[in-house]
PDB file of C-alpha atoms in Angstrom:
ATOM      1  CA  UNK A   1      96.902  92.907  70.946  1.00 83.00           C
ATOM      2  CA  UNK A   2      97.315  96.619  71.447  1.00 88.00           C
ATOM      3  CA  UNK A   3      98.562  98.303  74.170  1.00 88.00           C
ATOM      4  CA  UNK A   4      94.846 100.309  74.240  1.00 87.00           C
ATOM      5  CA  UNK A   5      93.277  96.374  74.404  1.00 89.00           C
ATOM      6  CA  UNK A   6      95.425  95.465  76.882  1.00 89.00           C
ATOM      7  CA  UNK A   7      94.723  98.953  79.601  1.00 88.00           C
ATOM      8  CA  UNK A   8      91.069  97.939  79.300  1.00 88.00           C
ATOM      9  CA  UNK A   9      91.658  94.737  80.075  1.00 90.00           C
ATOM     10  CA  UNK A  10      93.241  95.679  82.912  1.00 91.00           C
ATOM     11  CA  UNK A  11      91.330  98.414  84.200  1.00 89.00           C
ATOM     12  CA  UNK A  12      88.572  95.527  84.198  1.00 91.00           C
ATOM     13  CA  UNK A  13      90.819  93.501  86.561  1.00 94.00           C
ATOM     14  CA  UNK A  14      92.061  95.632  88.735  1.00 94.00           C
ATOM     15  CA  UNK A  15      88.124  96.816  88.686  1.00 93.00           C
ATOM     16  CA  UNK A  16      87.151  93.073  89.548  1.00 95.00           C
ATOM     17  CA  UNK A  17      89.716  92.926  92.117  1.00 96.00           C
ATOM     18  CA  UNK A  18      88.855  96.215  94.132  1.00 95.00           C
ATOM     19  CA  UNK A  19      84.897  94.919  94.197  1.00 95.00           C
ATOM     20  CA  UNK A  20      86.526  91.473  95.565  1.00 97.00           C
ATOM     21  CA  UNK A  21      88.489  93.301  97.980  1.00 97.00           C
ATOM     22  CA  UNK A  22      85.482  95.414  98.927  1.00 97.00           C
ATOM     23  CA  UNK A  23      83.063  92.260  99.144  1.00 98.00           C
ATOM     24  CA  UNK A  24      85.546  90.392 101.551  1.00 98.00           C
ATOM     25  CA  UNK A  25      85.976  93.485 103.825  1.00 98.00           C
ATOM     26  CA  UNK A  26      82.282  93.864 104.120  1.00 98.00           C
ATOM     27  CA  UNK A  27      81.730  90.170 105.198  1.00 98.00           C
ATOM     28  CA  UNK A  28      84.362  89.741 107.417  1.00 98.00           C
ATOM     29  CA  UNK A  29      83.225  93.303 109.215  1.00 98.00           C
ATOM     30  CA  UNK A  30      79.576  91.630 109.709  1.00 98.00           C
ATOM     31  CA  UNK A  31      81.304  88.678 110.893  1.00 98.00           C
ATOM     32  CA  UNK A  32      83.254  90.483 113.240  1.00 97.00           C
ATOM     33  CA  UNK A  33      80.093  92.200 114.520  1.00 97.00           C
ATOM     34  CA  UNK A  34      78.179  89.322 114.972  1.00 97.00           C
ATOM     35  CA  UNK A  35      80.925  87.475 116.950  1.00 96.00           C
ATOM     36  CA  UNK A  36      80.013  89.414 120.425  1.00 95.00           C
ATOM     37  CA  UNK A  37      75.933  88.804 120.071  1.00 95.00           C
ATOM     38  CA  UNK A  38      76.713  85.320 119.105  1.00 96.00           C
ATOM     39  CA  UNK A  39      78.695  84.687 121.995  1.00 95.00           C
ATOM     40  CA  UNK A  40      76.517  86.310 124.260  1.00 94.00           C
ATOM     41  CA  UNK A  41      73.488  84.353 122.902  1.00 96.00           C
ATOM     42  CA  UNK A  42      75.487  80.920 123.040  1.00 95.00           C
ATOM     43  CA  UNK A  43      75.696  82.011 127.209  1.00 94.00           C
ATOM     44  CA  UNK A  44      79.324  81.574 126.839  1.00 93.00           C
ATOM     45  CA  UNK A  45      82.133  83.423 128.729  1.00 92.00           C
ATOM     46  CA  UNK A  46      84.144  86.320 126.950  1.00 89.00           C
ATOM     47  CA  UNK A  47      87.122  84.087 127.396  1.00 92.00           C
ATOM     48  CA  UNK A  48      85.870  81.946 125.373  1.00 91.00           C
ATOM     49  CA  UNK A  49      85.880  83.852 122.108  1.00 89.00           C
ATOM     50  CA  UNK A  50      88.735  86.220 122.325  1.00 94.00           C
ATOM     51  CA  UNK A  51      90.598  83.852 119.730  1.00 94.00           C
ATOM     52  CA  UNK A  52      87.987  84.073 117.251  1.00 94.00           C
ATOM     53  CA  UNK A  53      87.372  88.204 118.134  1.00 95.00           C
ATOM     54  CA  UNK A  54      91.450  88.310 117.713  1.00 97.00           C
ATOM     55  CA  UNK A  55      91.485  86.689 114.019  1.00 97.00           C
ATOM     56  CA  UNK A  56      88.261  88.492 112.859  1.00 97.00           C
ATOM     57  CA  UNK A  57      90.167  91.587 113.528  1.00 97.00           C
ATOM     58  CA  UNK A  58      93.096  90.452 112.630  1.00 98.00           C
ATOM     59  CA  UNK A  59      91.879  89.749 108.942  1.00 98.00           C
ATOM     60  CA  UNK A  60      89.782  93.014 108.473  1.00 98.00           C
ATOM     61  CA  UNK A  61      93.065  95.084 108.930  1.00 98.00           C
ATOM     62  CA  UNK A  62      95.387  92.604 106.708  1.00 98.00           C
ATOM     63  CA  UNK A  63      92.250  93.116 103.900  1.00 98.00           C
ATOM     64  CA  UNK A  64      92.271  97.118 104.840  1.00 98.00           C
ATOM     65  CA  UNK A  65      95.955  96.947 103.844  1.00 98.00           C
ATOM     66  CA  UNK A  66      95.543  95.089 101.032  1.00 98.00           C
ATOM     67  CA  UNK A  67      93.106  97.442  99.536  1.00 97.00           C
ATOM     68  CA  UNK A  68      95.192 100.210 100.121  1.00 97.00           C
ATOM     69  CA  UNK A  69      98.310  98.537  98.091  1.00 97.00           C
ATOM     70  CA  UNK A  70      95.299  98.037  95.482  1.00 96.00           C
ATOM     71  CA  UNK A  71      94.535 101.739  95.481  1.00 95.00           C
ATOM     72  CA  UNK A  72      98.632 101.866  95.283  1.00 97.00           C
ATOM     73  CA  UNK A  73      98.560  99.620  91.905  1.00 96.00           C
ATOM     74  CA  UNK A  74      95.299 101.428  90.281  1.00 93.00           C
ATOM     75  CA  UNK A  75      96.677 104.636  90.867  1.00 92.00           C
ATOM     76  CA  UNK A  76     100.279 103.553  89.052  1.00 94.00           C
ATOM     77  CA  UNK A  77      98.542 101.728  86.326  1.00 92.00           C
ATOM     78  CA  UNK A  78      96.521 105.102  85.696  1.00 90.00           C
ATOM     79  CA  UNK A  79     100.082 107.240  85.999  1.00 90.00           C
ATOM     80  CA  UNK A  80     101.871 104.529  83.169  1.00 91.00           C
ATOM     81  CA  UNK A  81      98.269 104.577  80.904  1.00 89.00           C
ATOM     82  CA  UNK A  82      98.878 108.565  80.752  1.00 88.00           C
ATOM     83  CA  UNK A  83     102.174 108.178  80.170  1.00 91.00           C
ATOM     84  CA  UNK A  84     101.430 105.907  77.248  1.00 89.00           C
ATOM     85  CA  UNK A  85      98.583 108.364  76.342  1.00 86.00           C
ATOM     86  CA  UNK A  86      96.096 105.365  76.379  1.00 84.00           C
ATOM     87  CA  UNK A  87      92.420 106.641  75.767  1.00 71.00           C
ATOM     88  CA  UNK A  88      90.330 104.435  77.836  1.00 54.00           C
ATOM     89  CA  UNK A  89      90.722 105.114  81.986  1.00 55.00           C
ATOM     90  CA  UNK A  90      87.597 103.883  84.056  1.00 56.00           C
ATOM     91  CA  UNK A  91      86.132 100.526  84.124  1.00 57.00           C
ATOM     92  CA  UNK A  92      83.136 100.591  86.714  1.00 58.00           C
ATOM     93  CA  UNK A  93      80.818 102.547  88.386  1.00 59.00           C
ATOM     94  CA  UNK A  94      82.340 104.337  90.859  1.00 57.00           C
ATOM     95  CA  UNK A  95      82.982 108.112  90.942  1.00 63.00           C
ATOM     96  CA  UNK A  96      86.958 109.185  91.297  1.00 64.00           C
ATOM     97  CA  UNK A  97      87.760 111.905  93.158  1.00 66.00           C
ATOM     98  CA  UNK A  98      86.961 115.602  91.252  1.00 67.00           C
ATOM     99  CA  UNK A  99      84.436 113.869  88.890  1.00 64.00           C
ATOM    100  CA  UNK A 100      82.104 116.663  88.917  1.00 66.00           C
ATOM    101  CA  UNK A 101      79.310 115.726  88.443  1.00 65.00           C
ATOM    102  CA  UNK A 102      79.402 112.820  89.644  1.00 59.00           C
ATOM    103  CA  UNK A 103      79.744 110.106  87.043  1.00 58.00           C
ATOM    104  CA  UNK A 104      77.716 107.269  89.128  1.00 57.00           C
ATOM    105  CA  UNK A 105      78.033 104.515  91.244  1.00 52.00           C
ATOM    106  CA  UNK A 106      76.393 106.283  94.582  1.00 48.00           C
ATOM    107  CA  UNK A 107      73.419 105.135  96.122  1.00 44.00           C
ATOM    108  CA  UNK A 108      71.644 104.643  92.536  1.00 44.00           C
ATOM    109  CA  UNK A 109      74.007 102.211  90.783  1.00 45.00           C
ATOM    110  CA  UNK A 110      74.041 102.360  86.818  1.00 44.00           C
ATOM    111  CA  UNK A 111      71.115 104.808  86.838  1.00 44.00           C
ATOM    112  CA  UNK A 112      70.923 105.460  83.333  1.00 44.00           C
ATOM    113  CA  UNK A 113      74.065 104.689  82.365  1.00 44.00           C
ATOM    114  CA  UNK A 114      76.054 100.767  81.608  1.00 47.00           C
ATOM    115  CA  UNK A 115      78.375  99.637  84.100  1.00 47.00           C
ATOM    116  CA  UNK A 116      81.054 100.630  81.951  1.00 47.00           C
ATOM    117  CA  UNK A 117      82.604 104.313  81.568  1.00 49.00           C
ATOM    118  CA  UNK A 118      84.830 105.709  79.168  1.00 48.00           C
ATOM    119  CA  UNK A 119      86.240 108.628  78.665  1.00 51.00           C
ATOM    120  CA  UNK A 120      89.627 110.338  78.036  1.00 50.00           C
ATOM    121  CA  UNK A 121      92.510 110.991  80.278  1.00 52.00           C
ATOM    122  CA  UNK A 122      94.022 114.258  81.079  1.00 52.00           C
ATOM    123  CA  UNK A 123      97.313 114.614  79.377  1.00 51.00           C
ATOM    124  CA  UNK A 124      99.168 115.787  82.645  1.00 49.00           C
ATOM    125  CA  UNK A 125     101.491 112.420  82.526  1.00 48.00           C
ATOM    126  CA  UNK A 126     103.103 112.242  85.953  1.00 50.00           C
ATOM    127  CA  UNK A 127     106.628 109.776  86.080  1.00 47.00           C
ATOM    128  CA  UNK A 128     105.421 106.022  87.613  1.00 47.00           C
TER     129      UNK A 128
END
């Protein structure tokens, strides 16, 4: 394999693993927001859910700091493929900061384009 196979490979994980991280986030937030109607609705006291409010919370920050040590490893994995002067850089739809325009992945997912996007690094290589 070369080292240009193997960056897209992992651009695609680390892709696959920031929509994971993203998915989990967004269920445990709606779980955390139904907790207090479903409590309510069950005519139970506040007492009796605080444990359940507690580890709802508790697991929407630990998954908030996950992602960001995510963000962490993406953003050193893009520092080591300029360093290595590997071509291929984004794996997804989703926009990077200073993309102008805009390269997708806002409200109109893969609108005219595959969920795939290449195109080549800048050669500023910053030390990892």
């Amino acid at each position: 394999m070369t080292r240009q196979i193997i960056g897209e490979a992992l651009a695609a994980r680390i892709y696959a693993a920031e929509t994971a991280i993203d998915r989990a986030m967004g269920e445990t937030a709606a779980l955390a927001a139904a907790l207090p109607g479903a409590r309510a609705e069950a005519y139970l006291s506040a007492v009796t859910g605080q444990r359940a409010f507690i580890g709802a919370a508790a697991s929407l920050s630990a998954l908030a700091e996950a992602r960001g040590h995510l963000v962490d490893t993406h953003n050193t994995l893009a520092a080591l493929a300029r360093k290595l002067g590997l071509d291929s850089l984004a794996v997804g739809p989703v926009d990077k900061p200073g993309d102008t325009p805009p390269i997708g992945g806002g409200a109109e997912p893969n609108a005219g384009r595959s969920g795939v996007v290449n195109k080549s690094l800048p050669n500023t290589a910053k030390v990892c």
